[in-house]
Coordinates of C-alpha atoms and ligand atoms in Angstrom, one line a residue:
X1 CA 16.4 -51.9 -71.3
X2 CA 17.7 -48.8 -69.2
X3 CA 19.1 -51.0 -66.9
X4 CA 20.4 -53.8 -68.7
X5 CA 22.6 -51.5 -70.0
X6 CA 23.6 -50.2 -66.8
X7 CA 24.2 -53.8 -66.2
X8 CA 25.9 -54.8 -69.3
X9 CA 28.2 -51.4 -68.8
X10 CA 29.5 -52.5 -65.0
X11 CA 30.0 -56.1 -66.7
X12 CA 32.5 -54.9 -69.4
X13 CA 33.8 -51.6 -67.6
X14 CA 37.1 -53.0 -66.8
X15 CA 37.3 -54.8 -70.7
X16 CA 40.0 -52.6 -73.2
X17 CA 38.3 -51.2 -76.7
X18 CA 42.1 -52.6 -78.0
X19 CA 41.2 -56.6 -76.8
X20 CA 37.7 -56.6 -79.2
X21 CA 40.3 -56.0 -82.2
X22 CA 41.2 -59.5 -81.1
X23 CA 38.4 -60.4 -83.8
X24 CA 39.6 -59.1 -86.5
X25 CA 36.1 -58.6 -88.6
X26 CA 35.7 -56.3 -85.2
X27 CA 36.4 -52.7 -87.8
X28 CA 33.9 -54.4 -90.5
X29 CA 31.2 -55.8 -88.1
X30 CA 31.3 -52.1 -86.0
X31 CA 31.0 -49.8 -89.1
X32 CA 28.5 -49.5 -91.4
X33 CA 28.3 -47.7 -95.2
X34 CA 25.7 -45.9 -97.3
X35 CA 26.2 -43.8 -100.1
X36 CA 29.5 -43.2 -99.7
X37 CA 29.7 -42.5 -96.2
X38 CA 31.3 -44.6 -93.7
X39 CA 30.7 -44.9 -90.0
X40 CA 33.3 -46.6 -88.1
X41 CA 32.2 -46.7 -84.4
X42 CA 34.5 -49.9 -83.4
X43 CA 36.7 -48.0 -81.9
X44 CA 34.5 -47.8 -78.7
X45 CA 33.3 -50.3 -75.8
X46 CA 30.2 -51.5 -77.9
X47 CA 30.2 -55.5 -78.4
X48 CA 27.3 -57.2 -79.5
X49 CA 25.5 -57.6 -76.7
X50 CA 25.4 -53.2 -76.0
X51 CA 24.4 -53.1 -79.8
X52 CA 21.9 -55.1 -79.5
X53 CA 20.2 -53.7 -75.8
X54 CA 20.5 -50.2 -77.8
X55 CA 18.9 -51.1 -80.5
X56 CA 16.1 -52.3 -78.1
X57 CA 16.0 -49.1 -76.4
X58 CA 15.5 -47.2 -79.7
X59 CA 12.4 -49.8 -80.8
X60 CA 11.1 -49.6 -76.9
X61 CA 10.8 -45.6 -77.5
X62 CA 9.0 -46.0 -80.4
X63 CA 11.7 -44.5 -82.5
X64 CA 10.1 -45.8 -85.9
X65 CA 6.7 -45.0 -84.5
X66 CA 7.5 -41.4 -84.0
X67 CA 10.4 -41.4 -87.3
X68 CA 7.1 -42.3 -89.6
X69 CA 5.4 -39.1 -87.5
X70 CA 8.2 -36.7 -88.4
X71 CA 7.8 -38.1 -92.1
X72 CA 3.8 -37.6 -92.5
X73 CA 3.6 -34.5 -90.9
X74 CA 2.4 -34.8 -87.5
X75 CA 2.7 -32.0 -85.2
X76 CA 5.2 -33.4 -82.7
X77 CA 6.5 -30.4 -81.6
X78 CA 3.7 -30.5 -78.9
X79 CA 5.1 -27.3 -77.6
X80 CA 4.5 -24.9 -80.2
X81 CA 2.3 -27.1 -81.7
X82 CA 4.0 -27.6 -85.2
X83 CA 4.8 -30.4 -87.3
X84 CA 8.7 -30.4 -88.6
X85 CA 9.1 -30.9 -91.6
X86 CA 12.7 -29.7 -92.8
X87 CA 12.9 -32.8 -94.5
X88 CA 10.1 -31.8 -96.7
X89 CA 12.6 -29.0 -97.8
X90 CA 15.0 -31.4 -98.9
X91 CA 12.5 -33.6 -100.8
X92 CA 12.1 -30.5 -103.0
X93 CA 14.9 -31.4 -105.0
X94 CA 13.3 -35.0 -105.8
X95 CA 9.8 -35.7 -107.0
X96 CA 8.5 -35.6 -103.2
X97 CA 4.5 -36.6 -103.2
X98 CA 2.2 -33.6 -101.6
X99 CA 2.6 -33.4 -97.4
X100 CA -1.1 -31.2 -96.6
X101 CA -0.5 -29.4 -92.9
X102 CA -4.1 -27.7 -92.1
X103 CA -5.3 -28.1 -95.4
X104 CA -2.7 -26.6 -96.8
X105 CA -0.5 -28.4 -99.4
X106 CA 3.4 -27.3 -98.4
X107 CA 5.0 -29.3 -101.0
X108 CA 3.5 -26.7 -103.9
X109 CA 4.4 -23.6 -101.7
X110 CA 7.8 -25.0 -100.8
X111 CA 8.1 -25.6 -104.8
X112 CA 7.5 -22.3 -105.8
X113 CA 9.4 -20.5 -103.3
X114 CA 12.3 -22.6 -104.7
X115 CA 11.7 -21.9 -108.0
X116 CA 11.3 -17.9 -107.1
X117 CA 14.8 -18.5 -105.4
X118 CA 16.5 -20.3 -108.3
X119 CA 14.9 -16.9 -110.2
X120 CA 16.2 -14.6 -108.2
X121 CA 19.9 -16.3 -108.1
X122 CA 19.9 -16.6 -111.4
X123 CA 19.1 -13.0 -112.7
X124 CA 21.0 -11.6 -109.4
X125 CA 24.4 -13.4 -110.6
X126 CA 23.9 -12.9 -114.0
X127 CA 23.6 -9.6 -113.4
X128 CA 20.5 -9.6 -114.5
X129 CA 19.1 -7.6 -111.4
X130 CA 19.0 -5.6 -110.3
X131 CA 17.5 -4.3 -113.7
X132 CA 18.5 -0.4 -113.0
X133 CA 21.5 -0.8 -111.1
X134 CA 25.0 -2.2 -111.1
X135 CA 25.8 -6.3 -110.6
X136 CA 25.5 -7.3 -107.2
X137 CA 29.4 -8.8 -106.1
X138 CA 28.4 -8.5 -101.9
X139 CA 26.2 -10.2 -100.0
X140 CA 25.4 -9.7 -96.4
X141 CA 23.4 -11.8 -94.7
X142 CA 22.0 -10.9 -91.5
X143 CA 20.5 -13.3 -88.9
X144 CA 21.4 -15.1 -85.8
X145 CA 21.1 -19.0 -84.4
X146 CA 19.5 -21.0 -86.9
X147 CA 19.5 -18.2 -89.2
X148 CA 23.3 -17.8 -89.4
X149 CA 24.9 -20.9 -88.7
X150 CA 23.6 -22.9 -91.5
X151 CA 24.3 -20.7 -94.0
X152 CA 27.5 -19.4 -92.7
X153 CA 28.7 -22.8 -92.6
X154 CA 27.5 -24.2 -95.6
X155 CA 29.5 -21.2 -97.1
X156 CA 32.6 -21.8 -95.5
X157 CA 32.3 -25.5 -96.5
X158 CA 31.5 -25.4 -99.8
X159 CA 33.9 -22.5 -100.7
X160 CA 35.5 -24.6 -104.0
X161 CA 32.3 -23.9 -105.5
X162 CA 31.7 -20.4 -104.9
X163 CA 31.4 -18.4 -108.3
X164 CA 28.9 -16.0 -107.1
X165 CA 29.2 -12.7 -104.8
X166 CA 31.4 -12.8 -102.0
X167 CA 28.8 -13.3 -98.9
X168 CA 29.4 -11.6 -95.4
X169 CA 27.5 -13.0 -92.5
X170 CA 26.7 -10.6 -89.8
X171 CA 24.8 -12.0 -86.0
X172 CA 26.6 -10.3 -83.4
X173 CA 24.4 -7.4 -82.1
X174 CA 27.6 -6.3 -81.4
X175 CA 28.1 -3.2 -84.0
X176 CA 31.7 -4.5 -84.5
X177 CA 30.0 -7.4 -85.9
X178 CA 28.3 -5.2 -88.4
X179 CA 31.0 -2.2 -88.7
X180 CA 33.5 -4.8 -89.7
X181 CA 31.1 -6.7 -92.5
X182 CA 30.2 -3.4 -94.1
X183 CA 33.6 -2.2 -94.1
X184 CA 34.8 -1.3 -97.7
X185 CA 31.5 -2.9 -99.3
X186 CA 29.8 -0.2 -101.7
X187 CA 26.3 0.1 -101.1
X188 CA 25.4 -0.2 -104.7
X189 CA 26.6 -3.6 -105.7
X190 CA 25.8 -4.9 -101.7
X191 CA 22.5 -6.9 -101.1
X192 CA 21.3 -7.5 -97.5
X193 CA 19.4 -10.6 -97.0
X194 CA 17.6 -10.2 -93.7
X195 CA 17.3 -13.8 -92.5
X196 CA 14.8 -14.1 -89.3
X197 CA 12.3 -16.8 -89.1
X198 CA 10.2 -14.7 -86.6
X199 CA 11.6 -11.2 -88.0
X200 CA 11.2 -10.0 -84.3
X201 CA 14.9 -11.4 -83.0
X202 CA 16.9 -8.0 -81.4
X203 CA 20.2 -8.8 -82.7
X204 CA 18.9 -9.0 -86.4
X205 CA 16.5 -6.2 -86.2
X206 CA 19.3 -4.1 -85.1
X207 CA 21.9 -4.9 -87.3
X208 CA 19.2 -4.8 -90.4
X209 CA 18.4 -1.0 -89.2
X210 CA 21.7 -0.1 -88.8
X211 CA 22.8 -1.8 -92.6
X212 CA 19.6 0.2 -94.2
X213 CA 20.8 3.3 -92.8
X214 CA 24.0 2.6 -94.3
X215 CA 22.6 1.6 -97.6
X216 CA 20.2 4.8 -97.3
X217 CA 23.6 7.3 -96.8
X218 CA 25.6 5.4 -100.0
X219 CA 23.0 4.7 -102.7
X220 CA 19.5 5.6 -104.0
X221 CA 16.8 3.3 -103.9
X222 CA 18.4 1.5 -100.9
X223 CA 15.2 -0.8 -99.7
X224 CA 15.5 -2.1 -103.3
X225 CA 18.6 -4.3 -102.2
X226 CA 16.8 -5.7 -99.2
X227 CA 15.3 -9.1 -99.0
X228 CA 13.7 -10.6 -96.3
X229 CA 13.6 -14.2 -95.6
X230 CA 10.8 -15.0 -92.7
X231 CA 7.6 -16.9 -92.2
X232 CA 6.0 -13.4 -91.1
X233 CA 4.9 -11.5 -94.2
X234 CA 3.0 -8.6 -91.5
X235 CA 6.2 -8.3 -90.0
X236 CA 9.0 -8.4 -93.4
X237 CA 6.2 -5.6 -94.8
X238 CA 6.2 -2.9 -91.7
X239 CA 10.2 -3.5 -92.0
X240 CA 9.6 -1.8 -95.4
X241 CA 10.8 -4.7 -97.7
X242 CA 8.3 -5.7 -100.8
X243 CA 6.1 -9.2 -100.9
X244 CA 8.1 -9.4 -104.2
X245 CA 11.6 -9.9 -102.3
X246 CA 10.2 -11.7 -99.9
X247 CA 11.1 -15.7 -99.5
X248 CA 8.4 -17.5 -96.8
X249 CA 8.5 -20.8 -95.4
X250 CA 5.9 -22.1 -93.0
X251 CA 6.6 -23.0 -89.0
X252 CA 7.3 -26.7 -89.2
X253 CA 10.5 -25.4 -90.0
X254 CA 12.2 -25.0 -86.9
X255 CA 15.3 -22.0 -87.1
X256 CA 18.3 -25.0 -86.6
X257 CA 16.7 -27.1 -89.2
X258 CA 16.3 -24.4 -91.6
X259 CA 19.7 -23.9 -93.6
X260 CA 17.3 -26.6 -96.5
X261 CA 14.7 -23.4 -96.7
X262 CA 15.0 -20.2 -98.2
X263 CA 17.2 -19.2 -94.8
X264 CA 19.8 -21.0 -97.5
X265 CA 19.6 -18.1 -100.3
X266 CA 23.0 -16.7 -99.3
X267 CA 24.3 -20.2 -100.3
X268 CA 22.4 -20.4 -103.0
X269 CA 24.0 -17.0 -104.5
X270 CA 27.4 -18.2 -103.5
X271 CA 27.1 -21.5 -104.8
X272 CA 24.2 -21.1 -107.5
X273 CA 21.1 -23.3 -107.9
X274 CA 22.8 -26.4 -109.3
X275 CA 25.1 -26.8 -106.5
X276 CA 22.2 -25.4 -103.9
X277 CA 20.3 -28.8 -105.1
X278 CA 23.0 -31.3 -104.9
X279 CA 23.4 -30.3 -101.1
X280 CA 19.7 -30.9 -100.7
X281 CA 19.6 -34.3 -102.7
X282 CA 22.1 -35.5 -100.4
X283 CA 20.4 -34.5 -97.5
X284 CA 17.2 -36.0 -99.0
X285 CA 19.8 -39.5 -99.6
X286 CA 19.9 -39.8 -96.4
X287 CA 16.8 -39.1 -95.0
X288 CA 15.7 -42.0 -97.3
X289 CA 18.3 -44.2 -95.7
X290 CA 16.6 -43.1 -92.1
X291 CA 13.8 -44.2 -93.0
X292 CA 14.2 -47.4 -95.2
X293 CA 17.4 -49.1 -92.9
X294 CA 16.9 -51.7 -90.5
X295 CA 18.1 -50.0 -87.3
X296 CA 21.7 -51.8 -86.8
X297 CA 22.3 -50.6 -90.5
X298 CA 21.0 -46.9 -90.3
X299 CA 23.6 -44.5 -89.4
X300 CA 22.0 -41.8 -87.9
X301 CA 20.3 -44.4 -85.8
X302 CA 23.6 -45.7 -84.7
X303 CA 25.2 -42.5 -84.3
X304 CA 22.8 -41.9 -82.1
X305 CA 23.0 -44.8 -80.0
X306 CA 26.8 -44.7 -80.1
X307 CA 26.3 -41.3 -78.2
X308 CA 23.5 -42.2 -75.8
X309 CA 26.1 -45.0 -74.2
X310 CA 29.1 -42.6 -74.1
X311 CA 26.5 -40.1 -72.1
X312 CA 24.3 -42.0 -70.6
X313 CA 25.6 -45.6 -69.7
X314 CA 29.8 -44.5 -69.5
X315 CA 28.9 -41.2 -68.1
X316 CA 30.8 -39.0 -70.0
X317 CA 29.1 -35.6 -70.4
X318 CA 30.4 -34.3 -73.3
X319 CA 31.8 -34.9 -76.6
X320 CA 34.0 -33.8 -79.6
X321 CA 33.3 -33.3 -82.9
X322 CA 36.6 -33.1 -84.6
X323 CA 36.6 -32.6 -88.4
X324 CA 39.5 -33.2 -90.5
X325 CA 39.1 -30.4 -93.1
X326 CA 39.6 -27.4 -92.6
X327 CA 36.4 -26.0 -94.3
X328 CA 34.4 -27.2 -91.9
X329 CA 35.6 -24.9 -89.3
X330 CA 32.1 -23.8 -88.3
X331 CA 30.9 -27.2 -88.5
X332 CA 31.2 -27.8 -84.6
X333 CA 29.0 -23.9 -84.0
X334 CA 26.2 -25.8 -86.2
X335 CA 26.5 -28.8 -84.2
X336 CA 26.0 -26.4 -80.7
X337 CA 23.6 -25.3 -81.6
X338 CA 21.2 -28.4 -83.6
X339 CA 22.1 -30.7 -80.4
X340 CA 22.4 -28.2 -77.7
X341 CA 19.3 -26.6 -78.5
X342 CA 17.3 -29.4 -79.4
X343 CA 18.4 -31.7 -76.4
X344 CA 19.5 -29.5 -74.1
X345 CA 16.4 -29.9 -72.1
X346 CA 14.8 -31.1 -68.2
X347 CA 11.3 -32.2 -69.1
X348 CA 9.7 -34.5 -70.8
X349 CA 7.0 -34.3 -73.5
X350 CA 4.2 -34.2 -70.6
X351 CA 6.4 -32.2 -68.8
X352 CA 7.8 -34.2 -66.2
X353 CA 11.5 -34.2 -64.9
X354 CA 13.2 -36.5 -67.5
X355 CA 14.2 -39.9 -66.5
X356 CA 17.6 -39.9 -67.6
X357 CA 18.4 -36.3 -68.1
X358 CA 18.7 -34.4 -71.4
X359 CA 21.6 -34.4 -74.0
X360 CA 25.3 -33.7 -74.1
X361 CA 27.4 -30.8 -73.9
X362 CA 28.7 -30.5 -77.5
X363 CA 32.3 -28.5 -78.9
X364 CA 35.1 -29.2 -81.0
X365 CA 37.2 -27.8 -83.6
X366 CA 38.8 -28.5 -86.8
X367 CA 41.6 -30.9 -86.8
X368 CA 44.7 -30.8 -87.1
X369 CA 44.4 -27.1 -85.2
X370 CA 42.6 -29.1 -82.0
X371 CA 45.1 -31.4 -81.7
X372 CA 47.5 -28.3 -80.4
X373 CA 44.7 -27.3 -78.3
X374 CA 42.4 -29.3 -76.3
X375 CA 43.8 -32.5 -77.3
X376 CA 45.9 -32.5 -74.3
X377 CA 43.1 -32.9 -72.0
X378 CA 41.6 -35.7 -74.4
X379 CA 44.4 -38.1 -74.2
X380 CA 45.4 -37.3 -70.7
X381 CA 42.8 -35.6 -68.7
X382 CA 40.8 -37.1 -65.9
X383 CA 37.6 -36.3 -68.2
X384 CA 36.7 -38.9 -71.0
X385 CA 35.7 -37.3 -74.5
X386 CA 34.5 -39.6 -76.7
X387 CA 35.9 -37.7 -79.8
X388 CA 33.5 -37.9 -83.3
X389 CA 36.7 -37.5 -86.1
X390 CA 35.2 -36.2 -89.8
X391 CA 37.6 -36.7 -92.4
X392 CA 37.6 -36.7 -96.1
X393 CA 39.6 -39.0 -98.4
X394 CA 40.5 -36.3 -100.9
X395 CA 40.8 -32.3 -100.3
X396 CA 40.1 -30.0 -103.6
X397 CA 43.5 -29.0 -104.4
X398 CA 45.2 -31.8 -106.1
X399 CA 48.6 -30.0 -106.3
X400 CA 48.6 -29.6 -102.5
X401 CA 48.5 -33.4 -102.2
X402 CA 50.9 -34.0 -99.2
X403 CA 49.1 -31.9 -97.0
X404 CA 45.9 -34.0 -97.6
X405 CA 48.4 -36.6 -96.9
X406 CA 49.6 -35.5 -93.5
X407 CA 46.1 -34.7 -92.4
X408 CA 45.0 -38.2 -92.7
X409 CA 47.8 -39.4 -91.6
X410 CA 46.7 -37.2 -88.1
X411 CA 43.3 -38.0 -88.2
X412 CA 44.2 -41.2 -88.1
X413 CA 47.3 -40.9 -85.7
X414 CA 44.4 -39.2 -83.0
X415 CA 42.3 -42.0 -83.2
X416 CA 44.9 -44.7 -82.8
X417 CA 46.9 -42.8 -80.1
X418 CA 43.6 -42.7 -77.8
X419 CA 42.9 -46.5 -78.2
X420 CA 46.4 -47.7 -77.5
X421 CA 47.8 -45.6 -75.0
X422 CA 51.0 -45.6 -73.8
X423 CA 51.9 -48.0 -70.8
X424 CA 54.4 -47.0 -67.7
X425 CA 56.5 -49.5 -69.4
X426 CA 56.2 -48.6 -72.6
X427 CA 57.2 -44.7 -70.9
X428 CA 59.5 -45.8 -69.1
X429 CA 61.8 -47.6 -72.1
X430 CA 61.3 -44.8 -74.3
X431 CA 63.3 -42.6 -72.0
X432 CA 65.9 -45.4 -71.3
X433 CA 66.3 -44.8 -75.2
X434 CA 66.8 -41.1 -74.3
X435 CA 69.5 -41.8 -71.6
X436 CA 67.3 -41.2 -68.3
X437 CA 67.2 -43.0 -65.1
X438 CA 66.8 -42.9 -61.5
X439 CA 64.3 -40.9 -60.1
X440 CA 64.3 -38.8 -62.9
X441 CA 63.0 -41.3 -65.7
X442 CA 60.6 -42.5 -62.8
X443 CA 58.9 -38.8 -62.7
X444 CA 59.3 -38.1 -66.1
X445 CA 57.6 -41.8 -67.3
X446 CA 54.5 -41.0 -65.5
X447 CA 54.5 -37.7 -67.4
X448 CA 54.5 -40.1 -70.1
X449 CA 51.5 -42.2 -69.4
X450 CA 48.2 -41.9 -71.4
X451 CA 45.5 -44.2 -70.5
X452 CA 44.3 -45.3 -74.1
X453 CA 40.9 -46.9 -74.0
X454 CA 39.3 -43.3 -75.2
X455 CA 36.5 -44.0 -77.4
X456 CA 36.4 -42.0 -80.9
X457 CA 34.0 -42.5 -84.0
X458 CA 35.1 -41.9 -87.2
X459 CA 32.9 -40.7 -90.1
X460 CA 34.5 -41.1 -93.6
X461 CA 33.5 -39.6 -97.1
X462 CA 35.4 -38.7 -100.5
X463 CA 35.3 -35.8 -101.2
X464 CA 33.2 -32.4 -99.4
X465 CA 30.8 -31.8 -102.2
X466 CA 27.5 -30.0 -102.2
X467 CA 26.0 -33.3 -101.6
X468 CA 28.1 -34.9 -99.4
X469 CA 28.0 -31.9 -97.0
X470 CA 23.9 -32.0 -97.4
X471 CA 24.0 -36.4 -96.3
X472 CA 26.4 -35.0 -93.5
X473 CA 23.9 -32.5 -91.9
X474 CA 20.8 -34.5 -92.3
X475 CA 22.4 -37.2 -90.6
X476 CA 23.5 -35.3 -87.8
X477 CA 19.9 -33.9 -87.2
X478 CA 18.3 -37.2 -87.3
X479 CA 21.1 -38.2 -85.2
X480 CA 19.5 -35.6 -82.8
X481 CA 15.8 -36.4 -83.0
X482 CA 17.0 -40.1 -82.2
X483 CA 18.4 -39.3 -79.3
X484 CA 15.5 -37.1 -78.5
X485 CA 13.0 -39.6 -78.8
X486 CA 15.0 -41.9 -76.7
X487 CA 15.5 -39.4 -73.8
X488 CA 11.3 -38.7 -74.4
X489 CA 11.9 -34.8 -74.5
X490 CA 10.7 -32.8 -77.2
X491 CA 14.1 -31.7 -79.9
X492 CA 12.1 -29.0 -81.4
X493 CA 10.8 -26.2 -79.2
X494 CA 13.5 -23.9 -77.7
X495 CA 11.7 -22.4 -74.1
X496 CA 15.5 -21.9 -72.4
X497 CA 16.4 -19.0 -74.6
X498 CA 13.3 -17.2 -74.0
X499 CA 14.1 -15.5 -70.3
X500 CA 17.2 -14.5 -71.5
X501 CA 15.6 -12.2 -74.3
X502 CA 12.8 -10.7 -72.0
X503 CA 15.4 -9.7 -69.7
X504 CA 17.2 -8.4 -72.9
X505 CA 14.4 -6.2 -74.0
X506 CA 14.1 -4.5 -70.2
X507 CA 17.6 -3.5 -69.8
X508 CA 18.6 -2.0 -72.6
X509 CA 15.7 1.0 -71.9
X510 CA 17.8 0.4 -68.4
X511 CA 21.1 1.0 -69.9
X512 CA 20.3 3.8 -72.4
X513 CA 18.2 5.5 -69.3
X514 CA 21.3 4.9 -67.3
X515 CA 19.2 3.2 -64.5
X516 CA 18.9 0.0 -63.0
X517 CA 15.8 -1.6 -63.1
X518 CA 14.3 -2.0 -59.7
X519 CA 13.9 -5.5 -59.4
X520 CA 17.2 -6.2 -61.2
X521 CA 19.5 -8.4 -58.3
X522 CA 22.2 -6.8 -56.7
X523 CA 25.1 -8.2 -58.6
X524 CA 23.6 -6.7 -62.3
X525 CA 22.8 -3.2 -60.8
X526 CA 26.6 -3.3 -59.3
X527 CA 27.9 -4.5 -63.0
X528 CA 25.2 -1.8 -64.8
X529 CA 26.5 1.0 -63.0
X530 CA 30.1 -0.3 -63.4
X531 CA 29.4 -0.4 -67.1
X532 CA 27.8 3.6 -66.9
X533 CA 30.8 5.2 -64.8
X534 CA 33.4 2.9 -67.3
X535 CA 31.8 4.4 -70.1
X536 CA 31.4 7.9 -68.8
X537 CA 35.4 8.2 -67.3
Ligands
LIG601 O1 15.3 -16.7 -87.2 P1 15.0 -16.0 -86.0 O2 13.5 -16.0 -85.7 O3 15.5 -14.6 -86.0 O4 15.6 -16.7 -84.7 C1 17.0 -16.9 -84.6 C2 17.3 -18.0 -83.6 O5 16.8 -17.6 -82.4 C3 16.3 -18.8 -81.7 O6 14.9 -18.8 -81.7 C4 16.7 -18.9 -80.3 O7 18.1 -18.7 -80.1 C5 16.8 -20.0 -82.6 O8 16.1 -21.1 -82.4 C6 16.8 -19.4 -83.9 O9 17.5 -20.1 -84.8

């Protein structure tokens, strides 16, 4: 099927996205709704015949073979030889049957860690707990990667429904990271969630010794306002935090997929239980819709194939995410990080080179702010970025009305402007309107030119509830493990940030020692002792 796509890609290379509007049930036929949602994707070079050769490559690599293995619990993350099983999370807040991995029945732990966590939020933002102390109004939650960006997201996203503590996210080992969260937060009234899967990442043990010795110089009883969240009990326990404050989840959790687990408790605080649930009912929505809809109708399925011919079959090596709301400014971090990290990969399940290369290089930013940014290069660069818009019908604040207005109206403007174009001709007239001619309005008209033909998705919902914001995540992670299967790599192990954090661990001794490690390379012992003689001048 690879190469009938090749095939059917050189056959239509030269065709414009704007002639298939010439059928006008083109926008219904290329879109598809559930729940709510709506995926436009006919604004790009898919006819019929590409839909159809896609959907063949998704059935030739097994992908409802290996959808149904994700589902029942089978450890497909050969690697590290784990099941994954976020989903399983989300079924939480449904009447999910039992999943058993190694005998052991996750559904019942996963229900009563929830329940402990609706517990906790509850008496926490009542004011309930801490029982000898004052009300809790700060939260900081410390953790990095998977561990950070859900929550912090989430947070950002869902900020209409925040009546709980104000929560600070700190990942940076960078102290100004930390220095600038604890800034004017009492120790008394702050919690610290320590959020590590592993509880043996650098950046969060750091920062989680440094805020405990803060908590330790402001307040009695400081490790009382420490809570882990981790899968490592051993680990949570030498850190001096009691099994009672302690939220577990097992390893077929991986640390991108885990904002669904207990890694969400910072939301949950914010947000509170009620609203914690309805963003994992609609993530649950639409894993139900991954698995129940015919391939040309399921949306992460689609998405996914949208994205395989932009990268694979038009060869462009990157794309966009663009949403139109403001509140989901960290959306496009999350997104790094679930695709990058997932598909960012060389070798296949068995290990061999892959085939056809790993995923796509992933970035954005929240419109209309990108539009006076990078935009320029996506309407008139040499490089084509297929551009993936997000865009709500209504905002939250109904007396702001016309700015919702005008945002849609941009939205909408971007995604129009890169199909049409502009023609010399069409330049050219424009600045006859303005008086120019000669050479001038020759120069000036090519200035003037954008290609069109730039393909761009559009993903629509009402409003950005809870739930809403819990069908959009889930369907970008299965959009992922689509795209995974296809390629044949594994989306769930993450070897290529390992090197990186051994090297880590030996220089800093290096840097504190104030000497170079032996067998560090000429250009890091010329920066190291740069770094020493900047520092000691
Ligand atoms: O939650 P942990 O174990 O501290 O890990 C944090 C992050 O580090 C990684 O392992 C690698 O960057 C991510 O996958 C993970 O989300």
């Amino acid at each position: 099927m690879w190469n009938e796509l090749i095939r059917l890609r050189e056959a239509t290379e030269s065709r414009k996205i704007s002639e298939l509007f010439n059928d006008t049930s083109r926008a219904s036929a290329f879109s598809l709704q559930n729940d709510g949602l709506l995926f436009d994707y006919s604004k790009t070079t898919l006819d019929d015949d590409i839909r159809t050769a896609l959907i063949d490559l998704a059935r030739e690599a097994d992908v409802e073979g290996k959808r149904a293995a994700m589902f029942r619990g089978d450890k497909i993350n050969t690697t590290e030889d784990r099941a994954v099983l976020h989903v399983a999370s989300r079924a939480l807040a449904g009447d999910a049957d039992d999943i058993e991995i190694d005998g052991r029945n996750i559904m019942a732990e996963g229900r009563e860690t929830f329940e402990r966590m609706i517990q906790f939020s509850n008496d926490l933002r009542s004011g309930a707990w801490p029982a000898n102390g004052p009300k809790i109004t700060d939260v900081v939650n410390i953790g990095i990667g998977g561990s950070d960006l859900g929550p912090v997201m989430a947070y950002k996203a869902l900020m209409p429904y925040i009546d709980g503590p104000r929560v600070h996210f700190v990942s940076n080992v960078d102290g100004a990271d930390i220095h600038d969260a604890l800034h004017g937060l009492d120790p008394n009234t702050t919690l610290v969630i320590v959020s590590s899967k592993t509880f043996g990442t650098q950046e969060t043990l750091m920062n989680a010794r440094t805020a405990m010795r803060w908590m330790e110089a402001g307040s009695d009883n400081a490790m009382e306002r420490f809570v882990a969240i981790s899968t490592s009990r051993e680990r949570t326990e030498a850190f001096g935090i009691a099994p009672e404050r302690v939220f577990g989840f097992g390893d077929w959790i991986g640390g991108r997929y885990s904002v669904w687990s207990p890694i969400g408790l910072s939301l949950m605080l914010a947000v509170g239980p009620e609203n914690a649930t309805e963003f994992l009912r609609g993530g649950h929505s639409m894993d139900c819709h991954f698995v129940d809809a015919p391939l040309q109708e399921n949306m992460p399925v689609m998405l996914a194939l949208v994205g395989l011919w932009h990268q694979k079959f038009c060869g462009y090596a990157t794309r966009a995410v663009v949403p139109y709301e403001h509140r989901l400014s960290r959306l496009p971090a999350y997104l790094q990080q679930l695709e990058m990290e997932s598909n960012g990969k060389s070798v296949a399940m068995d290990g061999t080179p892959l085939k056809h290369g790993g995923g796509p290089v992933v970035w954005g930013e929240p419109g209309t702010n990108g539009q006076h940014a990078f935009f320029q290069l996506i309407h008139q660069g040499t490089n084509v970025v297929p551009v993936e818009f997000i865009v709500g019908a209504m905002g939250h604040e109904p007396d702001l009305r016309e700015h919702h207005e005008a945002l849609l109206a941009n939205c909408l403007a971007q995604s129009e402007a890169l199909l049409k174009g502009r023609t010399l001709e069409e330049a050219r007239n424009q600045l006859i309107g303005q008086g120019k001619s000669g050479d001038e309005l020759e120069v000036l008209a090519r200035h003037r030119v954008f290609s069109g033909n730039r393909p761009s998705t559009t993903l629509v919902y009402k409003k950005l509830t809870p739930y809403v914001l819990g069908q959009m995540i889930a369907l970008y992670e299965h959009r992922v493990f689509v795209e995974g299967v296809i390629l044949g790599l594994n989306s769930f192990d993450q070897w290529g940030v390992e090197l990186g954090k051994e090297l880590a661990d030996g220089l800093v001794p290096a840097i504190a020692s104030g000497k170079a490690p032996e067998n560090a390379n000429g250009s890091t012992r010329m920066l190291l002792e740069h770094f020493l003689a900047l520092a000691a001048s």
